[in-house]
Each structure stands twice: as structure tokens, then as C-alpha cells.
CSV table of C-alpha atoms in Angstrom, one decimal:
chain,number,residue,atom,x,y,z
A,511,MET,CA,-5.1,-25.8,9.9
A,512,ASP,CA,-3.9,-22.9,7.7
A,513,GLN,CA,-2.5,-20.9,10.7
A,514,THR,CA,-0.5,-23.9,12.0
A,515,MET,CA,3.0,-23.4,10.5
A,516,PHE,CA,5.4,-26.3,9.6
A,517,MET,CA,8.9,-26.5,8.4
A,518,ILE,CA,10.7,-29.7,7.1
A,519,ASP,CA,14.2,-30.0,8.2
A,520,TRP,CA,16.1,-32.6,6.1
A,521,LYS,CA,18.4,-34.2,8.6
A,522,GLY,CA,20.2,-36.9,6.6
A,523,PRO,CA,20.5,-40.5,7.9
A,524,LEU,CA,18.7,-41.4,11.1
A,525,LEU,CA,21.6,-42.0,13.7
A,526,GLU,CA,19.5,-43.6,16.5
A,527,PRO,CA,17.4,-46.8,16.4
A,528,ILE,CA,13.8,-46.3,15.5
A,529,GLU,CA,12.8,-47.9,18.7
A,530,GLY,CA,14.1,-45.1,20.7
A,531,ILE,CA,12.0,-42.4,19.0
A,532,SER,CA,8.9,-41.7,21.1
A,533,SER,CA,7.3,-39.1,18.7
A,534,GLU,CA,5.0,-40.0,16.1
A,535,ASN,CA,6.7,-40.6,12.9
A,536,VAL,CA,5.9,-41.7,9.4
A,537,VAL,CA,7.9,-43.1,6.3
A,538,VAL,CA,7.3,-41.1,3.0
A,539,MET,CA,8.5,-41.8,-0.5
A,540,THR,CA,8.9,-39.4,-3.5
A,541,LYS,CA,8.2,-40.0,-7.2
A,542,ASP,CA,11.7,-40.9,-7.6
A,543,LYS,CA,11.6,-43.8,-4.9
A,544,GLU,CA,13.5,-41.7,-2.4
A,545,GLN,CA,12.5,-42.8,1.1
A,546,TYR,CA,12.4,-40.6,4.3
A,547,ARG,CA,11.3,-41.2,7.9
A,548,CYS,CA,9.7,-38.0,9.2
A,549,ILE,CA,9.4,-37.3,13.0
A,550,LEU,CA,6.3,-35.3,13.5
A,551,PRO,CA,6.2,-32.6,16.4
A,552,GLU,CA,3.7,-31.8,19.1
A,553,VAL,CA,1.6,-29.0,17.6
A,554,TYR,CA,1.8,-25.6,19.4
A,555,ASP,CA,-1.7,-24.6,20.7
A,556,LYS,CA,-2.2,-21.0,19.7
A,557,LYS,CA,-5.1,-20.5,22.0
A,558,ARG,CA,-3.1,-21.2,24.9
A,559,LEU,CA,-2.2,-17.7,26.3
A,560,GLU,CA,0.1,-17.4,29.1
A,561,GLY,CA,-1.7,-16.2,32.3
A,562,ALA,CA,-5.0,-15.8,30.3
A,563,ASP,CA,-6.9,-18.1,32.6
A,564,GLU,CA,-5.7,-16.4,35.7
A,565,TYR,CA,-6.0,-12.8,34.7
A,566,GLN,CA,-8.0,-10.8,37.2
A,567,GLY,CA,-6.8,-7.3,36.3
A,568,PRO,CA,-8.5,-4.4,34.6
A,569,THR,CA,-10.6,-4.8,31.3
A,570,ALA,CA,-9.3,-3.5,28.2
A,571,SER,CA,-11.5,-0.5,28.2
A,572,THR,CA,-10.3,0.5,31.6
A,573,LEU,CA,-6.7,0.3,30.4
A,574,MET,CA,-7.6,2.3,27.3
A,575,ALA,CA,-9.3,4.8,29.5
A,576,ARG,CA,-5.8,6.1,30.5
A,577,LEU,CA,-5.2,7.0,27.0
A,578,PHE,CA,-8.6,8.5,26.3
A,579,GLN,CA,-8.6,10.7,29.3
A,580,GLN,CA,-5.3,12.5,28.1
A,581,THR,CA,-5.5,15.7,26.1
A,582,THR,CA,-2.6,14.9,23.9
A,583,CYS,CA,-3.1,13.9,20.2
A,584,SER,CA,-1.1,11.8,17.8
A,585,TYR,CA,-0.1,13.0,14.4
A,586,ARG,CA,0.8,11.6,11.0
A,587,LEU,CA,2.4,13.8,8.5
A,588,GLU,CA,2.3,13.0,4.7
A,589,SER,CA,3.2,15.0,1.6
A,590,TYR,CA,0.0,17.0,1.5
A,591,TRP,CA,-2.3,16.0,4.4
A,592,THR,CA,-1.7,16.0,8.1
A,593,TYR,CA,-3.7,13.6,10.2
A,594,GLU,CA,-4.6,14.4,13.8
A,595,LEU,CA,-5.9,11.6,16.1
A,596,CYS,CA,-7.1,12.7,19.5
A,597,HIS,CA,-7.8,9.4,21.1
A,598,GLY,CA,-11.3,8.7,21.9
A,599,LYS,CA,-12.4,12.2,20.5
A,600,HIS,CA,-11.7,12.6,16.7
A,601,LEU,CA,-9.7,12.0,13.6
A,602,ARG,CA,-9.0,15.1,11.6
A,603,GLN,CA,-7.5,15.3,8.0
A,604,TYR,CA,-6.2,18.9,7.3
A,605,HIS,CA,-4.0,20.9,5.0
A,606,GLU,CA,-2.9,24.5,5.7
A,607,ALA,CA,-1.9,26.7,2.8
A,608,LYS,CA,0.2,29.5,3.8
A,609,GLU,CA,1.2,32.3,1.6
A,610,GLN,CA,3.2,35.4,2.5
A,611,GLY,CA,1.2,38.3,3.4
A,612,LYS,CA,-2.2,36.4,3.2
A,613,LYS,CA,-4.4,34.7,5.7
A,614,THR,CA,-3.6,30.9,6.1
A,615,LYS,CA,-6.3,28.9,4.2
A,616,LEU,CA,-7.3,25.7,6.1
A,617,GLN,CA,-8.8,22.6,4.3
A,618,GLU,CA,-10.1,20.0,6.7
A,619,TYR,CA,-12.3,16.9,7.0
A,620,PHE,CA,-13.3,15.1,10.2
A,621,LEU,CA,-13.1,11.4,9.5
A,622,GLY,CA,-15.0,10.5,12.6
A,623,PHE,CA,-15.8,11.5,16.2
A,624,GLY,CA,-15.6,9.3,19.3
A,625,ASP,CA,-18.4,8.7,22.0
A,626,PRO,CA,-17.6,11.7,24.5
A,627,ASN,CA,-19.0,9.5,27.4
A,628,PHE,CA,-17.0,6.3,26.7
A,629,ALA,CA,-13.9,7.3,28.6
A,630,GLY,CA,-15.6,8.2,31.7
A,631,THR,CA,-17.7,5.0,31.7
A,632,ALA,CA,-14.7,2.8,31.1
A,633,ALA,CA,-12.7,4.5,33.8
A,634,GLY,CA,-15.3,3.8,36.5
A,635,SER,CA,-16.3,0.3,35.6
A,636,ASP,CA,-14.7,-3.0,34.9
A,637,THR,CA,-17.9,-4.7,33.6
A,638,THR,CA,-17.7,-3.4,30.0
A,639,ASP,CA,-15.0,-4.1,27.4
A,640,GLN,CA,-16.4,-2.5,24.4
A,641,ALA,CA,-16.7,1.2,23.1
A,642,ASP,CA,-20.4,0.6,22.5
A,643,GLY,CA,-21.1,-0.7,26.1
A,644,THR,CA,-21.6,-4.4,25.3
A,645,PRO,CA,-20.3,-7.1,27.4
A,646,PRO,CA,-16.6,-8.0,27.4
A,647,PRO,CA,-15.9,-10.7,24.6
A,648,ALA,CA,-14.8,-14.2,25.3
A,649,ASP,CA,-11.1,-14.8,25.0
A,650,ALA,CA,-11.5,-16.6,21.6
A,651,ASN,CA,-13.6,-13.7,20.2
A,652,VAL,CA,-10.9,-11.1,20.6
A,653,LYS,CA,-10.4,-10.0,17.0
A,654,SER,CA,-6.9,-10.0,15.6
A,655,ARG,CA,-5.0,-8.8,12.4
A,656,ARG,CA,-2.1,-10.8,10.9
A,657,ILE,CA,0.9,-8.7,10.0
A,658,ASP,CA,4.2,-10.1,8.9
A,659,GLY,CA,3.2,-13.5,10.3
A,660,VAL,CA,2.2,-12.3,13.6
A,661,ASP,CA,-1.5,-12.2,15.0
A,662,LEU,CA,-2.1,-8.9,16.6
A,663,PRO,CA,-5.1,-8.9,18.8
A,664,TYR,CA,-6.7,-5.3,18.7
A,665,TYR,CA,-9.2,-3.1,20.6
A,666,GLU,CA,-11.5,-1.5,18.2
A,667,VAL,CA,-13.0,2.0,18.6
A,668,THR,CA,-15.4,3.3,15.9
A,669,MET,CA,-15.6,7.0,15.2
A,670,LYS,CA,-18.6,8.2,13.3
A,671,GLU,CA,-20.5,11.2,12.0
A,672,GLY,CA,-17.4,12.7,10.3
A,673,THR,CA,-17.7,15.3,7.4
A,674,PRO,CA,-20.2,14.2,4.9
A,675,CYS,CA,-18.5,12.4,1.7
A,676,ASP,CA,-19.2,14.0,-1.5
A,677,LEU,CA,-19.1,10.6,-3.3
A,678,THR,CA,-21.6,8.7,-1.0
A,679,GLY,CA,-23.4,11.6,0.5
A,680,LYS,CA,-22.8,9.8,4.0
A,681,PRO,CA,-20.9,10.9,7.0
A,682,ARG,CA,-17.3,9.7,7.0
A,683,LEU,CA,-16.4,6.9,9.4
A,684,THR,CA,-13.2,5.4,11.0
A,685,ARG,CA,-12.4,2.2,12.7
A,686,VAL,CA,-9.4,2.7,15.1
A,687,LEU,CA,-7.6,-0.5,16.0
A,688,TYR,CA,-5.4,-0.3,19.1
A,689,VAL,CA,-2.8,-2.9,19.4
A,690,CYS,CA,-0.2,-3.8,22.0
A,691,GLN,CA,3.4,-2.4,21.5
A,692,PRO,CA,5.5,-2.2,24.8
A,693,ASP,CA,7.1,1.1,23.8
A,694,GLY,CA,4.0,2.4,22.0
A,695,HIS,CA,2.7,6.0,22.8
A,696,GLY,CA,-0.3,6.2,20.5
A,697,GLU,CA,1.6,6.4,17.2
A,698,VAL,CA,-0.2,5.8,14.2
A,699,TYR,CA,1.3,2.7,12.6
A,700,GLU,CA,-0.9,2.4,9.5
A,701,MET,CA,-3.9,4.1,8.0
A,702,LYS,CA,-6.0,3.4,4.9
A,703,GLU,CA,-9.3,3.8,3.2
A,704,THR,CA,-11.0,0.5,3.2
A,705,SER,CA,-14.0,1.6,1.2
A,706,THR,CA,-15.2,5.1,0.0
A,707,CYS,CA,-14.8,7.6,2.8
A,708,GLU,CA,-14.4,4.8,5.4
A,709,TYR,CA,-11.0,4.5,7.0
A,710,GLU,CA,-9.0,2.2,9.2
A,711,VAL,CA,-6.3,3.2,11.6
A,712,MET,CA,-3.9,1.0,13.4
A,713,VAL,CA,-2.4,2.8,16.6
A,714,LEU,CA,0.4,1.3,18.8
A,715,VAL,CA,-0.2,1.5,22.5
A,716,SER,CA,1.6,0.1,25.6
A,717,VAL,CA,-1.5,0.2,28.0
A,718,LEU,CA,-3.0,-2.9,26.5
A,719,CYS,CA,0.1,-5.1,26.9
A,720,SER,CA,-0.7,-5.9,30.5
A,721,HIS,CA,-3.9,-7.7,29.4
A,722,PRO,CA,-2.9,-11.2,28.2
A,723,HIS,CA,-5.6,-11.4,25.6
A,724,PHE,CA,-4.1,-8.3,23.8
A,725,ARG,CA,-0.6,-9.5,23.6
A,726,PRO,CA,0.8,-10.3,20.1
A,727,LYS,CA,0.5,-14.1,19.4
A,728,ASN,CA,3.5,-15.3,17.5
A,729,PRO,CA,3.4,-19.2,17.4
A,730,PRO,CA,6.7,-21.0,16.9
A,731,MET,CA,7.3,-22.8,13.6
A,732,ASN,CA,6.5,-26.6,14.0
A,733,LYS,CA,9.7,-28.4,12.8
A,734,ILE,CA,9.3,-31.8,11.0
A,735,SER,CA,12.5,-33.7,11.0
A,736,CYS,CA,12.8,-36.0,7.8
A,737,HIS,CA,15.7,-38.5,7.8
A,738,SER,CA,16.9,-40.3,4.6
A,739,LEU,CA,16.6,-44.1,4.4
A,740,SER,CA,17.9,-46.7,2.1
A,741,GLY,CA,20.7,-44.7,0.6
A,742,SER,CA,18.3,-41.7,-0.4
A,743,PRO,CA,20.0,-38.3,-0.7
A,744,GLN,CA,19.6,-36.0,2.3
A,745,LYS,CA,17.1,-34.0,0.4
A,746,PRO,CA,15.0,-35.1,-2.6
A,747,LEU,CA,16.9,-34.4,-5.8
A,748,THR,CA,13.9,-32.8,-7.4
A,749,LEU,CA,13.4,-30.4,-4.5
A,750,ASP,CA,17.1,-29.6,-4.4
A,751,THR,CA,17.1,-28.8,-8.0
A,752,TRP,CA,14.0,-26.7,-7.8
A,753,GLU,CA,15.4,-24.6,-4.9
A,754,ARG,CA,18.7,-24.1,-6.8
A,755,GLU,CA,16.8,-23.0,-9.9
A,756,THR,CA,14.6,-20.7,-7.8
A,757,LYS,CA,17.8,-19.0,-6.4
A,758,ARG,CA,19.1,-18.6,-9.8
A,759,LEU,CA,15.9,-17.1,-11.1
A,760,ASP,CA,15.6,-14.7,-8.2
A,761,ALA,CA,19.2,-13.4,-8.9
A,762,ALA,CA,18.3,-13.0,-12.6
A,763,GLN,CA,15.0,-11.3,-11.8
A,764,GLN,CA,16.9,-8.6,-9.7
A,765,GLU,CA,18.9,-7.8,-12.8
A,766,LEU,CA,15.9,-7.5,-15.0
A,767,LEU,CA,13.7,-5.5,-12.8
A,768,PHE,CA,12.5,-2.3,-14.6
A,769,GLY,CA,12.0,-0.3,-11.7
A,770,MET,CA,10.7,0.2,-7.9
A,771,PRO,CA,7.6,-1.6,-6.9
A,772,GLU,CA,4.4,0.3,-6.3
A,773,THR,CA,4.0,1.9,-2.8
A,774,ASP,CA,1.0,1.6,-0.6
A,775,GLU,CA,-0.8,4.8,-0.1
A,776,SER,CA,-4.4,5.5,0.6
A,777,MET,CA,-6.9,8.0,2.0
A,778,GLU,CA,-7.7,11.2,0.0
A,779,ALA,CA,-4.2,12.3,0.2
A,780,PRO,CA,-2.1,12.7,-2.9
A,781,ALA,CA,-0.7,9.5,-4.1
A,782,GLN,CA,3.1,9.0,-3.5
A,783,PRO,CA,5.5,8.0,-6.3
A,784,THR,CA,4.6,4.7,-7.9
A,785,GLU,CA,6.3,3.0,-10.7
A,786,ARG,CA,4.5,1.3,-13.6
A,787,LYS,CA,6.3,-1.6,-15.4
A,788,VAL,CA,5.6,-1.0,-18.9
A,789,PRO,CA,4.8,-4.1,-20.9
A,790,LYS,CA,6.4,-5.3,-24.2
A,791,ILE,CA,10.0,-4.6,-22.7
A,792,LEU,CA,12.2,-7.5,-23.3
A,793,THR,CA,15.3,-6.7,-21.3
A,794,SER,CA,17.5,-3.9,-19.8
A,795,LYS,CA,20.4,-2.5,-21.6
A,796,SER,CA,22.5,-3.4,-18.5
A,797,THR,CA,22.2,-7.2,-19.3
A,798,PRO,CA,23.9,-7.8,-22.7
A,799,ALA,CA,24.9,-11.2,-21.6
A,800,LEU,CA,21.5,-12.4,-22.3
A,801,GLY,CA,22.0,-11.9,-26.0
A,802,VAL,CA,19.1,-9.4,-26.5
A,803,SER,CA,20.4,-6.4,-28.7
A,804,THR,CA,20.0,-2.8,-27.8
A,805,SER,CA,18.3,-2.4,-31.2
A,806,ILE,CA,15.3,-4.6,-30.0
A,807,ASN,CA,15.1,-2.4,-26.9
A,808,LYS,CA,14.8,0.6,-29.1
A,809,LEU,CA,12.0,-1.0,-31.1
A,810,THR,CA,10.1,-2.0,-28.1
A,811,ASP,CA,10.5,1.5,-26.6
A,812,HIS,CA,9.2,3.1,-29.8
A,813,GLN,CA,6.2,0.8,-30.0
A,814,VAL,CA,5.3,1.7,-26.3
A,815,LEU,CA,5.6,5.4,-27.0
A,816,ARG,CA,3.4,5.1,-30.1
A,817,ASP,CA,0.7,3.2,-28.1
A,818,LEU,CA,1.0,6.0,-25.3
A,819,LEU,CA,0.8,8.8,-27.6
A,820,SER,CA,-2.3,7.4,-29.5
A,821,GLY,CA,-4.1,6.8,-26.2
A,822,ASP,CA,-4.2,3.0,-26.9
A,823,TYR,CA,-2.3,2.4,-23.7
A,824,CYS,CA,-2.9,4.1,-20.4
A,825,LEU,CA,-0.6,4.3,-17.4
A,826,GLN,CA,-1.9,3.4,-14.0
A,827,GLY,CA,-0.3,4.1,-10.6
A,828,GLY,CA,-1.2,3.8,-6.9
A,829,ALA,CA,-1.4,0.9,-4.7
A,830,GLY,CA,-3.8,1.9,-1.9
A,831,TRP,CA,-7.7,2.5,-2.2
A,832,TRP,CA,-7.3,5.1,-4.9
A,833,LYS,CA,-5.5,4.3,-8.1
A,834,HIS,CA,-4.8,6.9,-10.7
A,835,GLU,CA,-4.8,6.5,-14.4
A,836,VAL,CA,-3.7,8.8,-17.4
A,837,CYS,CA,-4.3,8.2,-21.1
A,838,LEU,CA,-2.3,10.7,-22.8
A,839,GLY,CA,-4.4,13.1,-25.0
A,840,ARG,CA,-7.6,11.8,-23.6
A,841,TYR,CA,-8.1,11.9,-19.8
A,842,ALA,CA,-6.8,11.5,-16.3
A,843,ARG,CA,-8.8,10.0,-13.4
A,844,GLN,CA,-8.6,8.4,-10.0
A,845,PHE,CA,-10.6,5.2,-9.4
A,846,HIS,CA,-11.1,2.2,-7.1
A,847,LYS,CA,-12.4,-1.3,-8.1
A,848,ASP,CA,-13.7,-4.0,-5.9
A,849,LYS,CA,-16.4,-6.7,-5.9
A,850,ASN,CA,-19.1,-4.2,-5.6
A,851,GLY,CA,-17.9,-2.3,-8.8
A,852,GLU,CA,-16.0,0.8,-9.6
A,853,VAL,CA,-15.8,4.3,-8.2
A,854,SER,CA,-14.3,6.8,-10.5
A,855,VAL,CA,-13.4,10.5,-10.2
A,856,LEU,CA,-12.6,12.3,-13.4
A,857,LEU,CA,-9.7,14.8,-12.9
A,858,GLY,CA,-9.8,16.2,-16.3
A,859,ASN,CA,-10.2,15.7,-20.1
A,860,PHE,CA,-7.6,16.9,-22.6
A,861,ASP,CA,-9.0,19.7,-24.8
A,862,GLU,CA,-6.3,21.2,-27.3
A,863,GLU,CA,-7.9,24.6,-27.4
A,864,ALA,CA,-8.2,25.0,-23.7
A,865,HIS,CA,-4.6,23.7,-23.2
A,866,ILE,CA,-3.3,26.3,-25.6
A,867,GLN,CA,-5.2,29.1,-24.0
A,868,TRP,CA,-3.8,28.1,-20.7
A,869,LEU,CA,-0.2,28.1,-22.1
A,870,ALA,CA,-0.9,31.6,-23.4
A,871,GLY,CA,-1.8,32.8,-19.8
A,872,HIS,CA,1.2,30.8,-18.2
A,873,PRO,CA,4.2,31.5,-20.3
A,874,ASN,CA,6.5,29.7,-17.8
A,875,LYS,CA,4.5,26.4,-18.7
A,876,LYS,CA,5.5,26.5,-22.3
A,877,PRO,CA,8.3,24.2,-23.7
A,878,LYS,CA,11.9,25.6,-23.5
A,879,PRO,CA,13.9,26.0,-26.5
A,880,THR,CA,14.9,22.6,-28.2
A,881,GLY,CA,18.0,21.1,-26.7
A,882,GLN,CA,17.1,22.4,-23.2
A,883,ARG,CA,13.7,20.6,-22.6
A,884,LYS,CA,13.4,18.3,-19.8
A,885,TYR,CA,9.7,18.2,-19.5
A,886,LEU,CA,6.5,19.2,-21.3
A,887,ASN,CA,3.2,20.5,-19.6
A,888,TYR,CA,-0.4,19.8,-20.6
A,889,LEU,CA,-3.7,21.0,-19.0
A,890,TYR,CA,-6.6,18.5,-18.7
A,891,THR,CA,-9.9,20.4,-17.7
A,892,GLY,CA,-13.6,19.7,-17.2
A,893,GLY,CA,-13.2,17.0,-14.4
A,894,ASP,CA,-15.8,16.0,-11.9
A,895,LEU,CA,-17.4,18.8,-9.9
A,896,CYS,CA,-15.5,19.6,-6.6
A,897,ASP,CA,-17.6,20.0,-3.5
A,898,LEU,CA,-15.1,22.3,-1.8
A,899,THR,CA,-14.7,24.9,-4.6
A,900,GLY,CA,-18.0,24.3,-6.7
A,901,LYS,CA,-15.7,24.1,-9.8
A,902,PRO,CA,-14.8,21.2,-12.1
A,903,ARG,CA,-11.5,19.4,-11.2
A,904,LYS,CA,-8.4,20.0,-13.4
A,905,VAL,CA,-5.0,18.4,-13.7
A,906,GLU,CA,-1.7,19.4,-15.0
A,907,VAL,CA,0.0,16.4,-16.7
A,908,ARG,CA,3.7,16.8,-16.9
A,909,LEU,CA,5.9,14.4,-19.1
A,910,LYS,CA,9.4,14.4,-17.7
A,911,CYS,CA,12.7,13.2,-19.1
A,912,VAL,CA,14.7,11.6,-16.5
A,913,ALA,CA,17.9,9.7,-17.5
A,914,ASN,CA,17.9,6.5,-15.5
A,915,SER,CA,20.5,3.9,-16.5
A,916,GLN,CA,19.2,1.5,-13.7
A,917,SER,CA,15.7,1.5,-15.0
A,918,PRO,CA,15.8,2.7,-18.7
A,919,HIS,CA,12.3,1.3,-19.4
A,920,GLY,CA,10.5,2.2,-16.2
A,921,VAL,CA,7.7,4.8,-16.0
A,922,SER,CA,7.1,6.5,-12.7
A,923,LEU,CA,3.8,8.3,-11.8
A,924,PHE,CA,3.4,11.0,-9.2
A,925,LEU,CA,0.0,12.5,-8.3
A,926,SER,CA,-0.2,15.5,-6.0
A,927,GLU,CA,-3.0,18.0,-5.0
A,928,PRO,CA,-1.2,21.4,-4.4
A,929,SER,CA,-4.7,23.1,-4.0
A,930,SER,CA,-8.3,21.9,-3.5
A,931,CYS,CA,-9.2,19.6,-6.6
A,932,GLU,CA,-6.4,20.9,-8.6
A,933,TYR,CA,-3.8,18.3,-9.3
A,934,VAL,CA,-0.4,17.7,-10.8
A,935,LEU,CA,0.3,14.3,-12.5
A,936,VAL,CA,4.0,13.7,-13.3
A,937,VAL,CA,5.0,11.0,-15.7
A,938,GLU,CA,8.6,10.3,-15.5
A,939,SER,CA,10.7,7.9,-17.8
A,940,ALA,CA,14.0,7.8,-19.7
A,941,MET,CA,11.8,6.8,-22.8
A,942,LEU,CA,10.2,10.2,-22.9
A,943,CYS,CA,13.5,11.9,-23.5
A,944,GLU,CA,13.4,11.1,-27.2
A,945,LEU,CA,10.0,13.2,-27.3
A,946,MET,CA,11.1,16.5,-25.9
A,947,ASP,CA,12.5,18.0,-28.9
A,948,GLN,CA,9.6,16.8,-31.2
A,949,ALA,CA,7.0,18.8,-29.4
A,950,ASP,CA,5.9,22.0,-31.1
A,951,GLU,CA,5.7,25.4,-29.3
A,952,ASN,CA,2.6,24.3,-27.6
A,953,ALA,CA,3.9,20.9,-26.3
A,954,LEU,CA,1.8,19.1,-28.9
A,955,LEU,CA,3.4,15.8,-30.2
A,956,LYS,CA,1.7,15.7,-33.6
A,957,ASN,CA,4.6,14.9,-36.0
A,958,VAL,CA,6.6,12.4,-33.9
A,959,ASN,CA,9.3,10.4,-35.7
A,960,LEU,CA,9.9,7.2,-33.9
């Protein structure tokens, strides 16, 4: 079975007679005629849970009632949004905009509400084990989520009837997955948007750990001991060569990485910094030993820049539910793709006249004198209508020159939402430094010499 793990341990020649081995064993031969006798282990039974058959304690819902009856809430802080989970009651996403001398502006969404009668019912009865009142599941039917190789059984609570979603017209909904953690106090371990305006939250609690069906299942690795026969090497030569080559390539790849991997971020919160590895890059300037000249690097940089400025190549960032994309001089958007199709939210289109008018009204956004420029600002307007403001979305796209000797060809994207449906999308790269002084007084790049 796929969930049963095995590891081959190459032990060298067999030191004891085969007659003394009680375990099942088999002789195998490689394509190079290398022979090995492999001793097969007894496979660990994942379903055998310690104390599960004898357990007569409280049901999971009774254990969870201790948490649901509390008045405390758990919080998750992100760069823009704060998430408030009051267990069994509600999940709220909000942002407070505080300006000196002005009343605090609150922007909030409820991502779902719990059943107010559930905690009391669970506390007074051991006959139900589900938030909807259905009978407790059989041991084998307790759901689990595999994280870092460990199966984590979870207790699910569905919060419904949240704030209506402007994309689907339906109330927001959240599935809260409670998992056993001996020192857990209701902390939010993970949260993501699994589909448009539907969320999933994993929460760490200690109250479930006394129930054997909800303890993490971490089956041991089943070891197969293989012993060389008839003068064969301890490990097949082809395998040994492949492992050595893999290590060498891994080391080389670390030297050739062009930036940080994308980070997982989701929900409707602003995306965290993500880095896009630009194609067509041959190598880093820090690896001259590979024999690729810096002049080739320069040529590929220039081709990438030409493609970006013409709008032929678009940059994408984000690794959660929402991705973001900018095509310079054309548009910026957020989107999600899955087997059911694509959901897209237009943040803004570039209109040169609107951009110039914006710069006239915001002199601080204009380019600095040549030789002093580190960034160029552009306004993209006319995005999709915002349900909170009743106005079209808009986004400020900022091209930023960042000297980076470790990642000279990397391009980083940062998307934030400083106010409702008004965004800032920052594009950072060392490659952009060459463009700074070629922009005109309105930051337009019309006569670029590359």
C-alpha cells in the first residue's frame, strides 16, 4: 500500500547461515548481475492504535466542549489582516485603519458562525461525536490529514453563514480542523482558502490527546535488509553512482538558484513576498567556473527586460489560493485556476493619460532626478468593481531597483492592500536598475536602449 513505508538497508555480506534466518527473504538480481538476499520485515499495522479497543472515556465532542465553553479566542496576525477564531462561535477577518485625529475605520468579514447549541449538547451527552449531531464515527472512519509524513486525525467543525461573498453571492464558510497537540492551546496552525470564499483552518488543541482515535499516527519505517551475494558490491554500482550524481547536482543547484522559493499564502489577505524565477537565464555571475560569460548573462537580461516592457512576458507570484499577475503596460490581476476553471479579479489596466494625471496630483510619486532613482511608480485603474467601496479597484505598480549579488536575475513580487480594494504591487529585481535612468519625467519607458 502507498501509505506503508519501506527503506532498503544495504548491509554487505550475510554473516550468519541462511538456515538461521526465520524471517521471509528473497534473492534479487540487478541488470548488472549483482545478487542480494533481502530479508523482509513484519509490516507495521497502522490501524492498531494503542488503547483504542479498551477506551471507555469521553467522546471527542465532550472533550471539545471544554474548549467551546471558554470565552477566550485565538488570533492569527498577518501583514494586513487579523483573524479571530472564537472556538465554536465564529471566525472573523478584520483590519483596523487608525489615523491620528480620526475615527478608527474597521473593515471586517465573518468567515463563518458555529452552532450556538452544540457546546451545551456535547457537554451533557456522550452519545454524539459530531458537530451536526450524527452518531460518532467508527475508528476507521476518523478523518486524518497527512502533514510532513505524519497522519493527523482531526475533529471537524463547520462554521457557516458568514459574510456574503462578492464573487459567488453565497455566504462564506469555514471548516475548522482540530488536531491533537499535547501543548496546544487553540493556536491556529494553518489557514487557507480552499475554494472561492471557502476556508480551512487547522487548530492545535491538547483536549483531544486523551482520545486514542485522535492521536497522531506516525508509523515506523519498515526496514528491508539486503545482503550482497557472490562477490557483489555492498550496494548496486548503478544505484551508488546515481546517488553520488544526485548529491553533486543538488550541490550545484544550490549555487545556481536564482532566488527564494514562493511562499504559501492564502485567504483574501495581501500576498506575502514571492519570487518569480525568470526564464531564459543561463547562470549566475557568482559561478564563473561553469564557463558561461557575464556577457551572455547581460544579453539574456536584456531579452527578458524587452519581453517584460513589451508586455509579451507577464510576471506571476503567490503560492496560495490567490495568485497575482502583472503584465507591464497592460494590466494587473489576481486569479485562481483549478479543474473547474478560472476565477479572476482585475486590479487595474494601464492607461497612460490616467497615469500622468495621477502623477500630477501626487508629485511625490514622480521619478527622482537621474542618478538618484531606486524605483518607478505607475497607476493601473479601472479594475473590477469593489463591493465595499462601490468603486473600481486600482493598483499602484512599483518597479524597484534592488542590488542583489546573490540573486542578480531573480524577480520578487509583493502585493499588499493598504486600503479597501486599493493595492500596491512591488516588482523588485537587480535587472530593473538599468531602466531607472531611462524613464522620462512621467516614468514612461518609451526609448529604452538595451
